[in-house]
Each structure stands twice: as structure tokens, then as C-alpha cells.
GROMACS .gro file of C-alpha atoms in nm:
model
  321
    1MET     CA    1  12.822   9.646   3.160
    2SER     CA    2  12.930   9.791   3.523
    3LYS     CA    3  13.095   9.497   3.693
    4LEU     CA    4  12.986   9.288   3.991
    5LYS     CA    5  13.133   9.262   4.265
    6PHE     CA    6  13.166   8.969   4.492
    7PHE     CA    7  13.206   8.969   4.855
    8PRO     CA    8  13.346   8.660   4.991
    9MET     CA    9  13.202   8.467   5.285
   10ARG     CA   10  13.422   8.497   5.511
   11ALA     CA   11  13.441   8.884   5.526
   12VAL     CA   12  13.057   8.861   5.563
   13LYS     CA   13  13.122   8.663   5.799
   14GLU     CA   14  13.393   8.996   5.913
   15SER     CA   15  13.156   9.253   5.961
   16PHE     CA   16  12.900   8.962   6.151
   17ASP     CA   17  13.106   8.930   6.392
   18LEU     CA   18  13.162   9.336   6.478
   19LEU     CA   19  12.825   9.417   6.546
   20PRO     CA   20  12.759   9.501   6.854
   21ALA     CA   21  12.441   9.309   6.855
   22GLY     CA   22  12.368   8.964   6.868
   23LEU     CA   23  12.223   8.846   6.597
   24LEU     CA   24  12.133   8.461   6.521
   25TYR     CA   25  11.953   8.380   6.250
   26CYS     CA   26  11.720   7.972   6.222
   27TRP     CA   27  11.551   7.772   6.030
   28GLU     CA   28  11.175   7.654   6.189
   29GLY     CA   29  11.318   7.351   6.333
   30GLY     CA   30  11.666   7.465   6.528
   31LEU     CA   31  11.875   7.447   6.237
   32ILE     CA   32  12.109   7.683   6.277
   33LYS     CA   33  12.208   7.905   5.956
   34LEU     CA   34  12.430   8.212   6.124
   35ALA     CA   35  12.528   8.331   6.375
   36ASN     CA   36  12.734   8.629   6.497
   37SER     CA   37  13.060   8.619   6.749
   38LYS     CA   38  12.836   8.845   7.025
   39MET     CA   39  12.516   8.603   6.989
   40GLU     CA   40  12.844   8.312   7.129
   41ASP     CA   41  12.977   8.447   7.360
   42ILE     CA   42  12.618   8.599   7.514
   43CYS     CA   43  12.471   8.206   7.479
   44LYS     CA   44  12.840   8.043   7.689
   45ALA     CA   45  12.778   8.325   7.948
   46LEU     CA   46  12.425   8.225   8.037
   47THR     CA   47  12.458   7.796   7.965
   48GLY     CA   48  12.806   7.772   7.964
   49GLU     CA   49  12.776   7.575   7.578
   50SER     CA   50  12.832   7.677   7.211
   51LEU     CA   51  12.497   7.754   7.046
   52LYS     CA   52  12.367   7.438   6.883
   53ASN     CA   53  12.021   7.456   6.843
   54GLY     CA   54  11.845   7.773   6.795
   55LYS     CA   55  11.495   7.681   6.891
   56GLU     CA   56  11.550   7.542   7.178
   57PHE     CA   57  11.822   7.850   7.275
   58TRP     CA   58  11.496   8.082   7.249
   59GLN     CA   59  11.235   7.797   7.415
   60MET     CA   60  11.566   7.872   7.713
   61LEU     CA   61  11.513   8.257   7.709
   62TYR     CA   62  11.148   8.271   7.679
   63TYR     CA   63  11.062   7.996   7.939
   64GLY     CA   64  11.312   8.152   8.163
   65GLU     CA   65  11.490   7.831   8.217
   66ASN     CA   66  11.825   7.974   8.360
   67GLU     CA   67  11.918   8.161   8.666
   68TYR     CA   68  12.031   8.477   8.506
   69VAL     CA   69  11.714   8.530   8.274
   70GLN     CA   70  11.438   8.694   8.325
   71GLY     CA   71  11.126   8.522   7.998
   72GLY     CA   72  10.831   8.635   7.862
   73ASN     CA   73  10.766   8.796   7.466
   74ASP     CA   74  11.109   9.006   7.562
   75PRO     CA   75  11.363   8.781   7.751
   76ILE     CA   76  11.563   8.996   7.926
   77ALA     CA   77  11.884   8.822   8.027
   78VAL     CA   78  12.205   8.959   8.264
   79LEU     CA   79  12.484   8.793   8.270
   80PRO     CA   80  12.761   8.718   8.517
   81ASP     CA   81  12.978   9.047   8.436
   82LYS     CA   82  12.620   9.222   8.411
   83LYS     CA   83  12.601   9.320   8.156
   84THR     CA   84  12.224   9.319   8.016
   85TYR     CA   85  12.051   9.212   7.741
   86SER     CA   86  11.685   9.214   7.563
   87PHE     CA   87  11.618   8.989   7.291
   88LYS     CA   88  11.339   9.007   7.012
   89LYS     CA   89  11.258   8.694   6.798
   90ASN     CA   90  11.163   8.745   6.420
   91ARG     CA   91  10.957   8.552   6.168
   92ILE     CA   92  11.114   8.577   5.836
   93ASN     CA   93  11.054   8.421   5.483
   94PHE     CA   94  11.283   8.351   5.311
   95ASP     CA   95  11.311   8.167   4.979
   96GLY     CA   96  10.978   7.967   5.044
   97SER     CA   97  11.090   7.871   5.411
   98VAL     CA   98  11.074   8.031   5.746
   99LEU     CA   99  11.340   8.140   5.926
  100TYR     CA  100  11.355   8.289   6.268
  101GLU     CA  101  11.581   8.602   6.384
  102ILE     CA  102  11.693   8.678   6.739
  103ILE     CA  103  11.810   8.915   6.849
  104ALA     CA  104  11.933   9.055   7.129
  105VAL     CA  105  12.040   9.409   7.234
  106ASP     CA  106  12.310   9.548   7.531
  107ILE     CA  107  12.033   9.750   7.749
  108SER     CA  108  12.313   9.731   8.041
  109SER     CA  109  12.251  10.161   8.112
  110GLU     CA  110  11.901  10.130   8.038
  111TYR     CA  111  11.806   9.797   8.294
  112GLU     CA  112  12.055   9.996   8.547
  113LEU     CA  113  11.921  10.293   8.493
  114ASN     CA  114  11.570  10.111   8.560
  115ARG     CA  115  11.619   9.942   8.891
  116LEU     CA  116  11.790  10.315   8.954
  117ILE     CA  117  11.473  10.484   9.005
  118ARG     CA  118  11.177  10.187   9.067
  119ARG     CA  119  11.461  10.168   9.443
  120ARG     CA  120  11.431  10.548   9.413
  121GLN     CA  121  11.071  10.574   9.398
  122GLU     CA  122  11.000  10.254   9.643
  123HIS     CA  123  11.184  10.517   9.912
  124ALA     CA  124  10.935  10.778   9.797
  125ARG     CA  125  10.704  10.562   9.930
  126TYR     CA  126  10.828  10.497  10.218
  127VAL     CA  127  10.899  10.820  10.281
  128ASN     CA  128  10.567  10.993  10.152
  129ALA     CA  129  10.406  10.664  10.349
  130ARG     CA  130  10.615  10.797  10.714
  131LEU     CA  131  10.498  11.164  10.653
  132LYS     CA  132  10.131  11.058  10.624
  133ALA     CA  133  10.194  10.846  10.920
  134LEU     CA  134  10.360  11.213  11.123
  135GLU     CA  135  10.073  11.389  10.980
  136ARG     CA  136   9.822  11.173  11.090
  137THR     CA  137  10.010  11.185  11.391
  138VAL     CA  138  10.054  11.609  11.480
  139GLU     CA  139   9.634  11.563  11.398
  140LEU     CA  140   9.552  11.304  11.677
  141VAL     CA  141   9.798  11.466  11.957
  142ALA     CA  142   9.630  11.812  11.789
  143ALA     CA  143   9.279  11.607  11.929
  144GLU     CA  144   9.412  11.506  12.205
  145LYS     CA  145   9.567  11.917  12.332
  146GLU     CA  146   9.179  12.006  12.257
  147ALA     CA  147   9.026  11.714  12.455
  148LEU     CA  148   9.278  11.791  12.770
  149LYS     CA  149   9.086  12.158  12.721
  150ALA     CA  150   8.777  12.017  12.723
  151LYS     CA  151   8.859  11.805  13.074
  152ILE     CA  152   9.064  12.127  13.243
  153LYS     CA  153   8.726  12.389  13.221
  154ILE     CA  154   8.537  12.075  13.327
  155HIS     CA  155   8.756  12.047  13.611
  156ASP     CA  156   8.778  12.412  13.669
  157SER     CA  157   8.359  12.500  13.592
  158LEU     CA  158   8.322  12.208  13.835
  159GLY     CA  159   8.551  12.346  14.116
  160HIS     CA  160   8.400  12.666  14.090
  161SER     CA  161   8.074  12.508  14.157
  162LEU     CA  162   8.237  12.335  14.498
  163LEU     CA  163   8.391  12.630  14.597
  164MET     CA  164   8.068  12.809  14.530
  165THR     CA  165   7.837  12.582  14.667
  166LYS     CA  166   8.110  12.563  15.051
  167ARG     CA  167   8.061  12.908  15.028
  168HIS     CA  168   7.668  12.880  15.085
  169LEU     CA  169   7.711  12.637  15.347
  170PHE     CA  170   7.926  12.851  15.536
  171ASN     CA  171   7.782  13.183  15.479
  172PRO     CA  172   7.391  13.132  15.325
  173ASN     CA  173   7.317  13.438  15.299
  174GLU     CA  174   7.647  13.515  15.100
  175THR     CA  175   7.590  13.328  14.773
  176GLU     CA  176   7.168  13.250  14.602
  177ILE     CA  177   7.120  12.878  14.613
  178GLU     CA  178   6.939  12.954  14.236
  179ASP     CA  179   7.296  13.070  14.139
  180ILE     CA  180   7.447  12.725  14.314
  181ILE     CA  181   7.150  12.533  14.113
  182ASP     CA  182   7.173  12.696  13.824
  183GLU     CA  183   7.609  12.623  13.782
  184TRP     CA  184   7.516  12.255  13.900
  185LYS     CA  185   7.298  12.187  13.589
  186LYS     CA  186   7.505  12.306  13.349
  187ASN     CA  187   7.790  12.074  13.469
  188ILE     CA  188   7.539  11.773  13.535
  189ALA     CA  189   7.438  11.892  13.116
  190PHE     CA  190   7.732  11.918  13.010
  191LEU     CA  191   7.888  11.588  13.176
  192LYS     CA  192   7.605  11.462  13.038
  193HIS     CA  193   7.645  11.506  12.691
  194GLU     CA  194   7.997  11.536  12.634
  195GLU     CA  195   8.099  11.223  12.361
  196GLU     CA  196   8.336  10.991  12.381
  197HIS     CA  197   8.622  11.098  12.216
  198ILE     CA  198   8.710  10.825  12.020
  199HIS     CA  199   9.066  10.878  11.968
  200GLU     CA  200   9.070  10.793  12.344
  201ASP     CA  201   9.049  10.455  12.240
  202PRO     CA  202   9.414  10.259  12.381
  203TYR     CA  203   9.454  10.087  12.018
  204PHE     CA  204   9.259  10.405  11.788
  205PHE     CA  205   9.651  10.547  11.718
  206SER     CA  206   9.750  10.251  11.593
  207GLY     CA  207   9.521  10.170  11.317
  208GLU     CA  208   9.502  10.522  11.210
  209GLN     CA  209   9.945  10.432  11.181
  210ALA     CA  210   9.878  10.120  10.994
  211LEU     CA  211   9.641  10.328  10.755
  212ALA     CA  212   9.861  10.583  10.726
  213LEU     CA  213  10.055  10.355  10.577
  214GLY     CA  214   9.832  10.255  10.327
  215VAL     CA  215   9.762   9.907  10.512
  216GLU     CA  216   9.432   9.786  10.687
  217LEU     CA  217   9.432   9.704  10.996
  218VAL     CA  218   9.131   9.374  11.041
  219VAL     CA  219   9.053   9.346  11.387
  220ARG     CA  220   8.859   8.958  11.435
  221GLY     CA  221   8.770   8.883  11.794
  222GLU     CA  222   8.760   9.188  12.106
  223PHE     CA  223   9.073   9.363  12.223
  224PRO     CA  224   9.141   9.300  12.552
  225LYS     CA  225   9.028   9.602  12.858
  226ASP     CA  226   9.358   9.508  13.059
  227ASP     CA  227   9.561   9.855  13.010
  228ARG     CA  228   9.881   9.640  13.144
  229LEU     CA  229   9.783   9.390  12.779
  230SER     CA  230   9.700   9.667  12.494
  231ASP     CA  231  10.089   9.849  12.503
  232VAL     CA  232  10.194   9.558  12.388
  233ILE     CA  233   9.965   9.474  12.144
  234ASN     CA  234   9.972   9.812  12.042
  235ASP     CA  235  10.318   9.788  12.032
  236ALA     CA  236  10.245   9.415  11.838
  237ILE     CA  237  10.064   9.662  11.563
  238THR     CA  238  10.320   9.879  11.489
  239VAL     CA  239  10.543   9.615  11.442
  240HIS     CA  240  10.338   9.377  11.227
  241VAL     CA  241  10.158   9.664  11.027
  242THR     CA  242  10.595   9.787  10.976
  243ASN     CA  243  10.672   9.445  10.888
  244VAL     CA  244  10.373   9.421  10.625
  245PHE     CA  245  10.460   9.733  10.438
  246ARG     CA  246  10.846   9.668  10.384
  247HIS     CA  247  10.892   9.359  10.390
  248ALA     CA  248  10.568   9.205  10.280
  249GLN     CA  249  10.513   9.474  10.049
  250GLY     CA  250  10.108   9.415  10.138
  251ASP     CA  251   9.823   9.594  10.140
  252LYS     CA  252   9.611   9.430  10.512
  253ALA     CA  253   9.759   9.306  10.867
  254ILE     CA  254   9.485   9.096  11.019
  255LEU     CA  255   9.483   9.010  11.421
  256SER     CA  256   9.253   8.729  11.513
  257ILE     CA  257   9.219   8.754  11.858
  258THR     CA  258   9.038   8.465  12.058
  259GLU     CA  259   8.982   8.441  12.496
  260ASN     CA  260   9.073   8.175  12.696
  261GLU     CA  261   9.000   8.096  13.076
  262LYS     CA  262   9.401   8.192  13.169
  263GLY     CA  263   9.428   8.490  12.880
  264TYR     CA  264   9.405   8.616  12.503
  265THR     CA  265   9.530   8.436  12.220
  266ILE     CA  266   9.632   8.695  11.904
  267VAL     CA  267   9.710   8.584  11.546
  268PHE     CA  268   9.877   8.792  11.313
  269THR     CA  269   9.888   8.744  10.965
  270ASN     CA  270   9.930   8.925  10.655
  271ASN     CA  271   9.893   8.959  10.236
  272GLY     CA  272  10.192   9.035  10.024
  273LYS     CA  273  10.491   8.835   9.998
  274LEU     CA  274  10.608   8.494  10.168
  275PRO     CA  275  10.956   8.473  10.357
  276LYS     CA  276  11.204   8.339  10.178
  277ILE     CA  277  11.391   8.241  10.396
  278GLU     CA  278  11.334   8.199  10.780
  279ILE     CA  279  11.312   8.521  11.014
  280GLU     CA  280  11.589   8.619  11.233
  281GLU     CA  281  11.400   8.839  11.531
  282SER     CA  282  11.595   9.131  11.570
  283GLY     CA  283  11.461   9.514  11.625
  284GLY     CA  284  11.095   9.532  11.675
  285LEU     CA  285  11.042   9.162  11.716
  286LYS     CA  286  11.307   9.061  11.929
  287ASN     CA  287  11.242   9.358  12.143
  288LEU     CA  288  10.835   9.280  12.112
  289ARG     CA  289  10.889   8.873  12.216
  290THR     CA  290  11.103   9.065  12.558
  291GLU     CA  291  10.843   9.304  12.642
  292VAL     CA  292  10.568   9.009  12.557
  293GLU     CA  293  10.826   8.767  12.822
  294ASN     CA  294  10.798   9.031  13.072
  295ILE     CA  295  10.402   8.994  13.128
  296GLY     CA  296  10.378   8.650  13.164
  297GLY     CA  297  10.348   8.590  12.794
  298ALA     CA  298  10.478   8.369  12.507
  299MET     CA  299  10.604   8.477  12.151
  300SER     CA  300  10.652   8.240  11.816
  301ILE     CA  301  10.672   8.304  11.494
  302LYS     CA  302  10.615   8.110  11.174
  303CYS     CA  303  10.648   8.086  10.848
  304THR     CA  304  10.481   7.794  10.578
  305PRO     CA  305  10.270   7.790  10.469
  306GLU     CA  306  10.172   8.171  10.515
  307PHE     CA  307  10.353   8.408  10.793
  308GLU     CA  308  10.202   8.412  11.149
  309LEU     CA  309  10.351   8.592  11.446
  310VAL     CA  310  10.134   8.393  11.791
  311LEU     CA  311  10.077   8.563  12.145
  312GLN     CA  312   9.981   8.400  12.411
  313LEU     CA  313   9.913   8.645  12.674
  314PRO     CA  314   9.747   8.619  13.036
  315LYS     CA  315   9.538   8.779  13.220
  316GLU     CA  316   9.583   9.036  13.521
  317SER     CA  317   9.437   8.773  13.747
  318LYS     CA  318   9.730   8.576  13.657
  319TYR     CA  319  10.039   8.725  13.684
  320GLU     CA  320  10.187   9.008  13.882
  321LEU     CA  321  10.391   9.302  13.751
   0.00000   0.00000   0.00000
């Protein structure tokens, strides 16, 4: 008969403690049957205390009741030393009783790589959106160039008609009156049926820039017709849409415009993430405030219960440049 070898419990525990993964076995009520030193170290790093109850430890992980833990069915904990662990709970039948196994696996490298990939994807998304905006800018510039060519052509044609008319007035025999009339008819017909170019709207470009960034621009009310105000409003739209895209990560920018006797009130809101801290005016917002105040307007920002950028713009008749 072969001799059975029995290993002392101490040797089993020492081998258990050498495992790179954290292991914990507990009964249904949470009473710990066995836990290795790795799981003890993880618990102390998370809570500052030793393992006392397996059920309570898992509930803390599952519900994310700790600043270092991302809860869920497969919780993840990023320890203060930046070591990252993924946890898994298994149900085991042991001698007719229920035993729970909790495993903690070091995923520090994978987690950091995934975080790096997400950052790069976000940067790629931003660059791609900027490239789309640049593409639309090129298209708009090309459209403006074609419109300018058309205007030059009309100008030259009208100039030619005026020259023919002038010559006929000074020397009626030099030009035929029928030719002059035909020339004027062509110009009048061209001017009469010329379609208005939508890209000549002062706010068209801002809307196209927003769409290129993947942000829908929703306008409630009528834009002011004053060209002096349109420059400020366009800059405000650009600043707001950029912040919606970069910080709120939203896809909708909303402008609510109301008019009264003194001027216009424009309220900018959006969907997406709410600001976690008070917004410090710098860069675009700081420059926008300067623009608004230079024309006699006022600007205010509030973050709760939602972000609002409010512009009070005066009518041209009330303020001089």
C-alpha cells in the first residue's frame, strides 16, 4: 500500500499566501473560512482595516462604497498606490453548504493601457471633428469665392450696359438702341431671378461649424439683424459650442433669444455633463465678456441646476460704438 502524505495546514496557508491573486472564501453569512495575505493587503489598502466579514467586503465592492472602487457585478478597485484589481465572486457548494469565493486579479497593466486607449480615442475624436470643421470651412470659402465671381460678373455686365447707354446718349448713331435694350433686359432678368445664397446669412457659418463638431444648434427666437451684434453673437456661439463639445461632451447647444425695448437677452444652455466645479472665466469666455461689455452689454454664468450663459445685448439705437 502506498503511504498517503498529509500536508500540515501551515504549509497550505503559506502556499496560499504566495499566490499573486487575492483569494477569500466565506460562508453565506459572511464568516471568513480562508483568506490569503494578498486579499488582506487589498482590504487594508481600501478600508484601512483587516478583513472581518466576507459578505460586507463584497457589498462594499459591489455598491462602490469606497472612493477607490468602481462597483458592479465585476468591481474594479484602483488602490492608492495605483495598483488596480478586478474582483469576481463565485458560488460554491461545499459539503452541502454554500461557500462564496471572491477572487482579486491584478489588472494594472491592462487598466492603464485601456485608459490610454480611451484618452487617445477621445483625442482622435476631437481631431476628427476639427478636421470636419476645417473641411466645411474650405467648402464655405469656396462657396463665397463663387458668389464673389458672380457678383463681379454682374458688376462688369452692368458697367458694360451703362457704358453702351452713355455712348448712345452722346452719339445715338454709334450704337443700336435695340442692342442696349437687350443688354439691360439680360441684366434685369439675372438680378430678378438670382437666388439668395444661404451662406450669406451672418449666422450660417456658426451653425455649420457646430454641425461639423457633431453639435446640433437649436435656436429659439429670432437673431438680431444688427451686424454689430452678430459679430458678438457668432463669437458666443463658437465659444459655447466648443465648450459643449470638449467639456460637457454633449451634442446639443440651445439658444433662447428674446427681445424687449432695451435690447436682447440670449440664454445659452446645452445637454451633456454638468460642471463639477464653478467655471473660471478664461480663454474664450474671458474674451467674450470683453466683447460684450465693449458694446454696452452684460454677461453672466451660472452652473446650477444647469449650465447657463446669459448675454444682455443692447439695441444699436441705445448705444454708440
